[in-house]
Amino acid sequence: MNIQHLQGLIAAPFTPFDSNGKLDVSLIPPYYAFLKHNKVTGAFINGSTGEGVSITLEEKKAIAQAWADCTNHDDDFKVMVFLGGTCLSDCIDLAKHAYEIGLYAVSLTSPFYFKPANVDMLAQACIMVGESVPNMPFYYYHIPVLTGVNLPMFDLIQALDGKLDNFAGIKYTHEDFMDFQSCMSYKDGKYDMLWGRDENMLSALVLGATGAVGSTFNYAAPLYYELIDAFNTNDLFTARILQQKSINMIRLLGKYGGISVGKAYMKVTGLNLGEFRLPVKNMSSDQFEDFKKDVDSLDFNSFKSNLPS
């Protein structure tokens, strides 16, 4: 397989729910239009931000179908589907569904209840799932803060190289820059390494990253494109200022409850996607009013993503 190296910002979309917590796929077409308007180049659906571990198999397929329906005409917008990790048979089912409906790629994280004992066992899991869709790019999703599996990705690349023909690369959501650079350098950059820590993007750019997947790209894509432009023109002073703006924005997630705060940011941009499902905590209406004041103090309107006119 000819491995593409994806460019630009790939958003990790939130899953849209109605006021009763039910899936609302009618919001996905305007969501796609919103991302395109802000120059986002793809979507990594049903992942951490999309509550992939909190939605049913049927809901995952409905979400994938909705994204396929509105993006399959768009060669410049790549949709990648997160499959999960604990039940490999379900992952294979989802991978085959994603291939059948014409999406771009699939991604698997490590099983996180019965954890693999070593890299070889993790590689076997990747091969089992990846071989079910041999004509579709397969990415591993490295996020040890949530899976509890922190094996060197350089070792995994070596274990998969030549054994899984459609292995395309890694969505790398961790801060081990030595491991990340080693993966990027392997066989002269053979594999696509997508950076997954928005608050550390500048450091990843220094190492040569050209594609990234992130939750904050949903609502602050202009900030990151400005950061990338500053780096590419060697204006490191401006790039550092912009990265700090990103950090200040992300700090509010910790202040107001974590991952669910991303949907509050989306609400501020004008796209209401509902709330997160249990066991994730959502902020109260009073907290949301305080949150909006903090958002104003960031000068959020100067770098937020905007709805199409």
C-alpha positions as MATLAB code, in Angstrom:
seq = 'MNIQHLQGLIAAPFTPFDSNGKLDVSLIPPYYAFLKHNKVTGAFINGSTGEGVSITLEEKKAIAQAWADCTNHDDDFKVMVFLGGTCLSDCIDLAKHAYEIGLYAVSLTSPFYFKPANVDMLAQACIMVGESVPNMPFYYYHIPVLTGVNLPMFDLIQALDGKLDNFAGIKYTHEDFMDFQSCMSYKDGKYDMLWGRDENMLSALVLGATGAVGSTFNYAAPLYYELIDAFNTNDLFTARILQQKSINMIRLLGKYGGISVGKAYMKVTGLNLGEFRLPVKNMSSDQFEDFKKDVDSLDFNSFKSNLPS';
ca = [
       0.000    0.000    0.000;
       1.158    3.510   -0.825;
       1.249    5.206    2.589;
       0.013    8.785    2.535;
       1.421   11.287    5.009;
      -1.581   13.372    5.979;
      -1.180   17.129    6.272;
      -2.753   19.836    8.396;
      -5.278   19.620   11.190;
      -7.529   16.599   11.610;
     -10.257   17.231   14.169;
     -11.391   14.641   16.694;
     -15.136   15.437   16.564;
     -17.537   15.285   19.458;
     -20.460   12.917   19.110;
     -23.670   14.976   18.856;
     -26.469   14.142   21.282;
     -29.887   15.727   21.699;
     -31.251   17.136   24.966;
     -32.235   13.610   26.063;
     -28.767   12.188   25.468;
     -29.781   10.363   22.285;
     -27.575   10.284   19.210;
     -28.434   13.064   16.752;
     -26.724   12.395   13.421;
     -28.629   15.273   11.788;
     -25.967   17.565   13.294;
     -23.109   15.842   11.472;
     -23.536   17.501    8.022;
     -23.415   21.047    9.476;
     -20.541   19.902   11.718;
     -18.613   18.777    8.628;
     -19.358   22.104    6.903;
     -18.118   23.930   10.015;
     -14.822   22.012    9.999;
     -14.313   22.536    6.263;
     -14.997   26.257    6.628;
     -12.133   26.405    9.126;
      -9.725   24.496    6.825;
      -9.692   21.290    8.863;
      -8.507   18.459    6.595;
     -10.186   15.449    8.210;
     -12.018   13.877   11.114;
     -10.989   11.144   13.554;
     -14.425    9.938   14.631;
     -15.594    7.852   17.618;
     -12.337    8.423   19.480;
     -11.749    9.786   22.971;
     -13.345   13.140   22.187;
     -16.188   11.357   20.399;
     -16.912    9.154   23.426;
     -16.217    6.021   21.412;
     -16.018    3.914   24.556;
     -19.428    5.177   25.742;
     -21.491    4.548   22.623;
     -22.960    1.312   21.322;
     -21.822   -0.658   18.293;
     -24.970    0.403   16.428;
     -24.384    4.054   17.320;
     -20.783    3.849   16.103;
     -21.976    2.537   12.753;
     -24.659    5.228   12.502;
     -22.084    7.932   13.188;
     -19.687    6.478   10.612;
     -22.479    6.286    8.035;
     -23.474    9.898    8.656;
     -19.899   11.112    8.169;
     -19.581    8.975    5.038;
     -22.799   10.367    3.604;
     -21.610   13.961    3.792;
     -17.853   13.556    3.115;
     -17.364   10.758    0.601;
     -17.523   13.254   -2.256;
     -14.618   15.199   -0.727;
     -11.165   13.822   -1.595;
      -9.542   16.556    0.497;
     -11.249   15.521    3.740;
     -10.159   12.205    5.255;
     -12.379   10.417    7.799;
     -10.672    7.928   10.111;
     -12.705    5.647   12.379;
     -11.605    4.649   15.862;
     -12.555    1.017   16.411;
     -12.009    0.611   20.138;
      -9.757   -2.045   21.548;
     -11.248   -4.345   24.165;
     -13.272   -6.672   21.887;
     -11.292   -7.385   18.739;
     -14.234   -9.101   17.038;
     -16.280   -5.900   17.375;
     -13.289   -3.932   16.074;
     -13.144   -6.142   12.991;
     -16.887   -5.685   12.474;
     -16.516   -1.900   12.655;
     -13.466   -1.928   10.378;
     -15.303   -3.881    7.692;
     -18.265   -1.525    7.990;
     -16.001    1.505    7.584;
     -14.485   -0.029    4.448;
     -17.880   -0.909    2.998;
     -19.177    2.658    3.361;
     -16.047    4.158    1.821;
     -14.263    5.888    4.712;
     -10.525    6.514    4.521;
      -8.880    4.675    7.415;
      -9.363    2.812   10.684;
      -7.528    3.076   13.979;
      -7.081    0.694   16.901;
      -5.860    1.367   20.403;
      -4.444   -1.203   22.781;
      -6.863   -3.442   24.676;
      -7.059   -1.698   28.047;
      -8.787   -4.200   30.348;
      -6.831   -7.330   29.511;
      -3.655   -5.486   28.553;
      -1.024   -6.958   26.211;
       1.991   -8.239   28.098;
       4.490   -6.930   25.554;
       4.875   -5.339   22.132;
       4.613   -8.679   20.340;
       1.149   -9.301   21.816;
       0.034   -5.790   20.896;
       1.335   -6.311   17.375;
      -0.670   -9.541   17.084;
      -3.844   -7.625   17.997;
      -3.061   -4.967   15.376;
      -2.396   -7.602   12.711;
      -5.614   -9.453   13.521;
      -7.715   -6.319   13.039;
      -5.686   -4.703   10.264;
      -5.752   -7.794    8.061;
      -9.566   -7.687    8.069;
      -9.425   -4.564    5.843;
      -6.294   -5.123    3.729;
      -7.092   -2.301    1.293;
      -7.655    0.342    3.961;
      -4.981    2.308    5.888;
      -4.632    1.075    9.475;
      -3.348    3.365   12.224;
      -2.434    2.494   15.783;
      -3.715    4.991   18.378;
      -1.178    5.545   21.170;
      -2.798    7.198   24.196;
      -1.298    5.635   27.333;
      -2.886    8.183   29.691;
      -6.243    6.491   28.958;
      -5.283    2.914   28.044;
      -2.616    2.425   30.694;
      -0.488    0.725   28.023;
       2.783    2.592   27.509;
       4.912    0.416   25.278;
       7.529    2.047   22.991;
       5.953    2.851   19.654;
       9.343    2.503   17.980;
       9.249   -1.154   18.998;
       5.685   -1.537   17.691;
       6.609   -0.047   14.300;
       9.451   -2.530   13.991;
       7.146   -5.388   15.022;
       4.563   -4.442   12.368;
       6.915   -3.451    9.554;
       6.644   -6.014    6.779;
       3.971   -7.983    8.647;
       0.934   -5.739    8.176;
       0.908   -4.337    4.650;
      -1.752   -1.710    5.339;
      -0.116   -0.370    8.507;
       0.051    3.364    7.771;
       1.299    4.909   11.000;
       0.415    6.075   14.494;
      -1.810    8.682   16.063;
       0.639    9.632   18.804;
      -0.988   11.150   21.898;
       1.858   11.120   24.389;
       4.795   13.323   25.389;
       7.729   10.968   24.698;
       9.492   13.046   22.068;
      12.454   10.657   21.849;
      10.129    7.795   20.913;
       8.119   10.015   18.540;
      11.218   11.193   16.685;
      12.530    7.626   16.399;
       9.206    6.590   14.856;
       9.319    9.516   12.441;
      12.873    8.641   11.388;
      12.260    4.926   10.878;
      13.218    3.897    7.337;
      13.512    7.533    6.237;
      10.045    8.470    7.432;
       8.167    5.518    5.998;
       5.205    5.794    8.377;
       2.709    8.593    8.927;
       3.097    9.986   12.445;
       0.128   12.135   13.469;
       0.695   14.297   16.522;
      -2.041   14.141   19.169;
      -1.136   16.613   21.927;
      -2.437   20.056   20.934;
      -0.706   21.782   23.837;
       2.700   20.514   22.613;
       2.268   21.093   18.882;
       5.205   23.471   18.561;
       7.599   20.853   19.922;
       6.237   18.302   17.445;
       6.666   20.744   14.554;
      10.326   21.076   15.470;
      10.691   17.311   15.044;
       9.062   17.425   11.622;
       5.388   16.663   12.260;
       3.146   17.828    9.419;
      -0.186   16.295   10.435;
      -2.004   16.373   13.761;
      -5.214   15.036   15.291;
      -6.741   17.018   18.122;
      -9.888   17.931   19.988;
      -9.199   21.664   20.191;
      -8.969   21.850   16.389;
     -12.767   21.612   16.516;
     -13.102   25.095   17.942;
      -9.715   26.828   17.574;
      -8.331   25.727   14.195;
      -7.294   29.285   13.176;
      -5.002   29.504   16.223;
      -3.087   26.394   15.202;
      -2.806   27.321   11.546;
      -1.389   30.669   12.628;
       1.065   28.820   14.880;
       2.110   26.547   11.995;
       2.593   29.550    9.703;
       4.733   31.286   12.327;
       6.902   28.199   12.719;
       7.256   27.730    8.952;
       8.455   31.331    8.581;
      10.894   30.878   11.469;
       9.006   33.368   13.646;
       9.542   31.348   16.800;
       8.718   34.288   19.069;
       5.174   34.445   17.669;
       4.902   30.656   17.575;
       5.654   30.445   21.312;
       3.054   33.109   22.091;
       0.434   31.214   20.088;
       1.303   27.911   21.747;
       0.831   29.574   25.127;
      -2.617   30.743   24.010;
      -3.402   27.121   23.245;
      -2.164   26.069   26.676;
      -4.230   28.767   28.405;
      -7.308   27.599   26.516;
      -6.688   23.960   27.392;
      -6.150   24.788   31.081;
      -9.859   25.639   31.284;
     -10.641   21.981   30.568;
      -8.991   21.071   33.840;
     -10.666   23.920   35.689;
     -14.215   23.011   34.590;
     -14.197   19.234   34.538;
     -12.083   17.757   31.770;
     -12.954   16.428   28.350;
     -16.619   17.523   28.473;
     -15.521   21.177   28.489;
     -14.773   20.811   24.784;
     -18.496   20.696   24.078;
     -18.872   23.911   26.073;
     -16.289   25.533   23.794;
     -18.298   24.281   20.815;
     -21.431   25.823   22.283;
     -19.609   29.163   22.527;
     -18.754   28.921   18.806;
     -22.456   28.408   18.053;
     -22.643   24.630   17.579;
     -24.544   22.898   20.389;
     -23.709   19.172   20.404;
     -25.312   18.247   23.718;
     -23.533   16.867   26.768;
     -21.218   13.984   27.549;
     -22.557   10.685   28.817;
     -21.845    9.272   32.235;
     -19.450    8.773   33.884;
     -18.060   12.042   32.480;
     -19.102   15.120   34.475;
     -20.767   18.062   32.706;
     -20.691   21.599   34.080;
     -23.776   23.199   35.617;
     -25.501   26.224   34.085;
     -23.851   28.473   36.688;
     -20.462   27.007   35.892;
     -21.096   27.572   32.195;
     -21.665   31.286   32.859;
     -18.353   31.445   34.752;
     -16.713   29.479   31.953;
     -17.873   31.989   29.340;
     -16.282   34.807   31.370;
     -12.991   32.901   31.475;
     -13.247   32.252   27.740;
     -13.747   35.962   27.098;
     -10.598   36.684   29.113;
      -8.637   34.514   26.654;
      -9.741   36.758   23.757;
     -11.202   33.555   22.321;
     -13.095   35.373   19.571;
      -9.786   36.382   17.987;
      -8.759   32.795   17.220;
     -11.847   30.593   17.486;
     -13.316   28.581   14.633;
     -16.281   30.297   13.004;
     -19.568   29.051   11.587;
     -20.039   29.374    7.822;
     -21.961   32.516    6.911;
];
